[in-house]
């Protein structure tokens, strides 16, 4: 008989201590520590294009723009994650006692990977919706030209918009920014 493999459930404090000293990034979900996979060139290029476009468009406005190295705490679930791109209203709200973990994003984007797209669309989106300040979510495909936008209109009400042409312009409602898909997908080479 094969003995069952014992899995450890971590506390948030144990996770944060491990994460500070780790060379890799990990998410913390319901007591589990999950290694984040490395991105493809398309994933990284799209993320960079988005963060640069947001940074330029929001210059001088009361927002901060962050890439995938900024940790987010989802307080109602006690989860920690690293969105691909995030816009936060000023003043930034940090988790109590921390200087490295944000709690108040208004906009989040995830570049979809084959291994994480179901999680990004389902559990992660549900977790993000528990954040009071959160107003808008983008799913950006990296293997074809497609962006899905969810914009909050009222408590528990979201509008869905879809973009799939290079000439499309994406209008963000949470931060009043417009981004062309041509700029978002600049230098992207789709495989066969």
mmCIF file of C-alpha atoms in Angstrom:
data_model
loop_
_atom_site.group_PDB
_atom_site.id
_atom_site.type_symbol
_atom_site.label_atom_id
_atom_site.label_comp_id
_atom_site.label_asym_id
_atom_site.label_seq_id
_atom_site.Cartn_x
_atom_site.Cartn_y
_atom_site.Cartn_z
ATOM 1 C CA UNK A 1 0.000 0.000 0.000
ATOM 2 C CA UNK A 2 1.244 3.485 -0.877
ATOM 3 C CA UNK A 3 1.210 5.963 1.965
ATOM 4 C CA UNK A 4 -0.673 9.203 1.212
ATOM 5 C CA UNK A 5 1.457 12.243 0.549
ATOM 6 C CA UNK A 6 1.132 14.743 3.358
ATOM 7 C CA UNK A 7 0.559 18.322 2.269
ATOM 8 C CA UNK A 8 1.186 21.285 4.514
ATOM 9 C CA UNK A 9 -1.231 24.134 4.956
ATOM 10 C CA UNK A 10 0.617 27.391 5.524
ATOM 11 C CA UNK A 11 -0.378 30.479 7.436
ATOM 12 C CA UNK A 12 -0.180 33.854 5.727
ATOM 13 C CA UNK A 13 2.729 34.766 8.012
ATOM 14 C CA UNK A 14 4.664 31.628 6.975
ATOM 15 C CA UNK A 15 3.994 32.398 3.312
ATOM 16 C CA UNK A 16 5.186 36.007 3.602
ATOM 17 C CA UNK A 17 8.381 34.942 5.388
ATOM 18 C CA UNK A 18 9.123 32.346 2.696
ATOM 19 C CA UNK A 19 8.254 34.778 -0.114
ATOM 20 C CA UNK A 20 10.590 37.500 1.159
ATOM 21 C CA UNK A 21 13.527 35.091 1.004
ATOM 22 C CA UNK A 22 12.565 33.331 -2.239
ATOM 23 C CA UNK A 23 14.107 33.873 -5.664
ATOM 24 C CA UNK A 24 10.811 32.747 -7.238
ATOM 25 C CA UNK A 25 7.372 34.289 -6.848
ATOM 26 C CA UNK A 26 4.472 32.380 -5.351
ATOM 27 C CA UNK A 27 0.774 32.973 -4.847
ATOM 28 C CA UNK A 28 -0.941 32.139 -1.566
ATOM 29 C CA UNK A 29 -4.397 30.618 -1.967
ATOM 30 C CA UNK A 30 -6.371 29.126 0.911
ATOM 31 C CA UNK A 31 -3.235 28.057 2.797
ATOM 32 C CA UNK A 32 -1.487 26.658 -0.288
ATOM 33 C CA UNK A 33 1.672 28.164 -1.736
ATOM 34 C CA UNK A 34 1.656 27.965 -5.542
ATOM 35 C CA UNK A 35 4.772 28.576 -7.670
ATOM 36 C CA UNK A 36 4.136 31.043 -10.480
ATOM 37 C CA UNK A 37 5.278 29.844 -13.876
ATOM 38 C CA UNK A 38 7.600 31.893 -16.035
ATOM 39 C CA UNK A 39 6.066 33.755 -18.955
ATOM 40 C CA UNK A 40 6.535 33.361 -22.692
ATOM 41 C CA UNK A 41 8.054 36.171 -24.787
ATOM 42 C CA UNK A 42 4.529 37.091 -25.989
ATOM 43 C CA UNK A 43 3.232 37.159 -22.402
ATOM 44 C CA UNK A 44 6.049 39.430 -21.257
ATOM 45 C CA UNK A 45 5.833 41.723 -24.314
ATOM 46 C CA UNK A 46 2.061 42.198 -23.974
ATOM 47 C CA UNK A 47 2.408 42.891 -20.243
ATOM 48 C CA UNK A 48 5.157 45.449 -20.894
ATOM 49 C CA UNK A 49 3.158 47.113 -23.691
ATOM 50 C CA UNK A 50 0.147 47.450 -21.389
ATOM 51 C CA UNK A 51 2.080 48.769 -18.390
ATOM 52 C CA UNK A 52 3.920 51.337 -20.552
ATOM 53 C CA UNK A 53 0.668 52.497 -22.211
ATOM 54 C CA UNK A 54 -1.018 52.854 -18.818
ATOM 55 C CA UNK A 55 1.965 54.637 -17.272
ATOM 56 C CA UNK A 56 2.111 57.178 -20.106
ATOM 57 C CA UNK A 57 -1.661 57.758 -20.211
ATOM 58 C CA UNK A 58 -1.912 58.207 -16.440
ATOM 59 C CA UNK A 59 1.050 60.552 -16.038
ATOM 60 C CA UNK A 60 0.065 63.411 -13.735
ATOM 61 C CA UNK A 61 -3.169 61.680 -12.680
ATOM 62 C CA UNK A 62 -3.879 60.290 -9.193
ATOM 63 C CA UNK A 63 -2.939 56.684 -10.016
ATOM 64 C CA UNK A 64 0.048 54.344 -9.815
ATOM 65 C CA UNK A 65 0.708 51.595 -12.364
ATOM 66 C CA UNK A 66 2.367 48.295 -11.477
ATOM 67 C CA UNK A 67 3.596 45.223 -13.324
ATOM 68 C CA UNK A 68 3.732 41.613 -12.271
ATOM 69 C CA UNK A 69 6.260 42.067 -9.446
ATOM 70 C CA UNK A 70 3.796 43.900 -7.203
ATOM 71 C CA UNK A 71 2.017 41.724 -4.651
ATOM 72 C CA UNK A 72 -1.705 42.179 -4.011
ATOM 73 C CA UNK A 73 -3.495 41.059 -0.842
ATOM 74 C CA UNK A 74 -7.141 40.056 -1.155
ATOM 75 C CA UNK A 75 -8.176 40.647 2.437
ATOM 76 C CA UNK A 76 -11.575 38.917 2.474
ATOM 77 C CA UNK A 77 -9.970 35.651 1.341
ATOM 78 C CA UNK A 78 -6.505 36.198 2.839
ATOM 79 C CA UNK A 79 -5.016 35.430 -0.598
ATOM 80 C CA UNK A 80 -1.876 36.922 -2.117
ATOM 81 C CA UNK A 81 -1.356 37.200 -5.858
ATOM 82 C CA UNK A 82 0.745 39.009 -8.470
ATOM 83 C CA UNK A 83 -1.461 40.413 -11.265
ATOM 84 C CA UNK A 84 0.253 40.963 -14.625
ATOM 85 C CA UNK A 85 -0.768 44.641 -14.555
ATOM 86 C CA UNK A 86 -2.537 46.724 -11.958
ATOM 87 C CA UNK A 87 -3.607 50.353 -11.517
ATOM 88 C CA UNK A 88 -4.075 51.667 -7.993
ATOM 89 C CA UNK A 89 -5.680 54.952 -6.954
ATOM 90 C CA UNK A 90 -3.590 57.259 -4.798
ATOM 91 C CA UNK A 91 -3.035 57.118 -1.963
ATOM 92 C CA UNK A 92 -1.904 53.531 -2.157
ATOM 93 C CA UNK A 93 -3.352 51.379 0.581
ATOM 94 C CA UNK A 94 -0.977 48.768 1.968
ATOM 95 C CA UNK A 95 -1.706 45.718 4.048
ATOM 96 C CA UNK A 96 -1.370 46.659 7.701
ATOM 97 C CA UNK A 97 2.199 46.166 8.904
ATOM 98 C CA UNK A 98 3.576 45.687 5.353
ATOM 99 C CA UNK A 99 5.340 48.017 2.949
ATOM 100 C CA UNK A 100 5.245 45.671 -0.052
ATOM 101 C CA UNK A 101 1.636 44.511 -0.432
ATOM 102 C CA UNK A 102 -1.125 46.595 -2.046
ATOM 103 C CA UNK A 103 -4.832 46.265 -1.203
ATOM 104 C CA UNK A 104 -6.696 48.825 -3.370
ATOM 105 C CA UNK A 105 -6.473 48.182 -7.130
ATOM 106 C CA UNK A 106 -9.092 49.722 -9.415
ATOM 107 C CA UNK A 107 -7.896 47.928 -12.569
ATOM 108 C CA UNK A 108 -6.273 44.515 -13.058
ATOM 109 C CA UNK A 109 -5.180 42.730 -16.238
ATOM 110 C CA UNK A 110 -4.032 39.176 -16.755
ATOM 111 C CA UNK A 111 -2.332 37.905 -19.911
ATOM 112 C CA UNK A 112 -3.790 34.449 -20.362
ATOM 113 C CA UNK A 113 -1.507 31.411 -20.366
ATOM 114 C CA UNK A 114 -2.604 27.925 -21.383
ATOM 115 C CA UNK A 115 -1.996 26.616 -17.872
ATOM 116 C CA UNK A 116 -3.667 29.450 -15.936
ATOM 117 C CA UNK A 117 -6.466 30.812 -18.138
ATOM 118 C CA UNK A 118 -9.240 28.803 -16.443
ATOM 119 C CA UNK A 119 -8.021 29.883 -12.992
ATOM 120 C CA UNK A 120 -7.672 33.548 -14.127
ATOM 121 C CA UNK A 121 -11.243 33.572 -15.479
ATOM 122 C CA UNK A 122 -12.906 31.736 -12.605
ATOM 123 C CA UNK A 123 -11.416 31.652 -9.101
ATOM 124 C CA UNK A 124 -9.068 34.597 -9.546
ATOM 125 C CA UNK A 125 -11.770 36.835 -11.013
ATOM 126 C CA UNK A 126 -14.133 35.862 -8.162
ATOM 127 C CA UNK A 127 -11.400 36.681 -5.640
ATOM 128 C CA UNK A 128 -10.674 40.055 -7.262
ATOM 129 C CA UNK A 129 -14.392 40.932 -7.178
ATOM 130 C CA UNK A 130 -14.255 40.749 -3.367
ATOM 131 C CA UNK A 131 -11.951 43.821 -3.360
ATOM 132 C CA UNK A 132 -14.124 46.932 -2.754
ATOM 133 C CA UNK A 133 -11.994 49.253 -4.956
ATOM 134 C CA UNK A 134 -11.799 46.833 -7.926
ATOM 135 C CA UNK A 135 -13.701 48.117 -10.993
ATOM 136 C CA UNK A 136 -12.243 46.597 -14.162
ATOM 137 C CA UNK A 137 -10.605 43.390 -15.387
ATOM 138 C CA UNK A 138 -8.936 42.537 -18.697
ATOM 139 C CA UNK A 139 -8.159 39.100 -20.063
ATOM 140 C CA UNK A 140 -5.578 39.428 -22.823
ATOM 141 C CA UNK A 141 -4.909 36.462 -25.100
ATOM 142 C CA UNK A 142 -1.287 35.876 -26.036
ATOM 143 C CA UNK A 143 -1.748 33.240 -28.782
ATOM 144 C CA UNK A 144 -4.246 35.226 -30.859
ATOM 145 C CA UNK A 145 -5.652 38.732 -31.075
ATOM 146 C CA UNK A 146 -8.359 38.910 -28.402
ATOM 147 C CA UNK A 147 -9.085 41.033 -25.337
ATOM 148 C CA UNK A 148 -12.024 40.541 -22.982
ATOM 149 C CA UNK A 149 -13.023 43.434 -20.752
ATOM 150 C CA UNK A 150 -15.232 43.341 -17.661
ATOM 151 C CA UNK A 151 -16.278 46.743 -16.297
ATOM 152 C CA UNK A 152 -18.199 47.127 -13.041
ATOM 153 C CA UNK A 153 -21.334 49.251 -13.368
ATOM 154 C CA UNK A 154 -22.898 48.673 -9.952
ATOM 155 C CA UNK A 155 -22.686 46.260 -7.025
ATOM 156 C CA UNK A 156 -22.592 42.751 -8.531
ATOM 157 C CA UNK A 157 -23.113 44.079 -12.103
ATOM 158 C CA UNK A 158 -20.457 43.858 -14.798
ATOM 159 C CA UNK A 159 -20.504 44.717 -18.517
ATOM 160 C CA UNK A 160 -18.595 42.454 -20.914
ATOM 161 C CA UNK A 161 -16.862 43.805 -24.041
ATOM 162 C CA UNK A 162 -14.708 41.905 -26.526
ATOM 163 C CA UNK A 163 -12.055 43.127 -28.954
ATOM 164 C CA UNK A 164 -10.448 41.089 -31.754
ATOM 165 C CA UNK A 165 -9.331 43.451 -34.539
ATOM 166 C CA UNK A 166 -5.993 45.227 -34.738
ATOM 167 C CA UNK A 167 -7.838 48.517 -35.396
ATOM 168 C CA UNK A 168 -9.955 48.234 -32.220
ATOM 169 C CA UNK A 169 -9.487 50.747 -29.424
ATOM 170 C CA UNK A 170 -10.024 49.574 -25.877
ATOM 171 C CA UNK A 171 -11.654 52.192 -23.617
ATOM 172 C CA UNK A 172 -10.976 51.595 -19.943
ATOM 173 C CA UNK A 173 -13.752 52.897 -17.717
ATOM 174 C CA UNK A 174 -11.974 52.704 -14.362
ATOM 175 C CA UNK A 175 -9.186 55.121 -15.285
ATOM 176 C CA UNK A 176 -10.474 56.847 -18.473
ATOM 177 C CA UNK A 177 -7.687 55.548 -20.718
ATOM 178 C CA UNK A 178 -7.893 54.395 -24.320
ATOM 179 C CA UNK A 179 -5.417 51.827 -25.687
ATOM 180 C CA UNK A 180 -5.271 50.565 -29.255
ATOM 181 C CA UNK A 181 -4.938 46.829 -29.806
ATOM 182 C CA UNK A 182 -2.183 47.681 -32.302
ATOM 183 C CA UNK A 183 -0.138 49.155 -29.417
ATOM 184 C CA UNK A 184 -1.083 46.370 -26.997
ATOM 185 C CA UNK A 185 0.010 43.674 -29.481
ATOM 186 C CA UNK A 186 3.031 45.546 -30.881
ATOM 187 C CA UNK A 187 5.895 43.137 -31.724
ATOM 188 C CA UNK A 188 3.756 40.056 -31.042
ATOM 189 C CA UNK A 189 4.239 37.103 -33.366
ATOM 190 C CA UNK A 190 1.426 34.563 -33.297
ATOM 191 C CA UNK A 191 2.479 30.975 -33.956
ATOM 192 C CA UNK A 192 0.820 28.564 -36.318
#
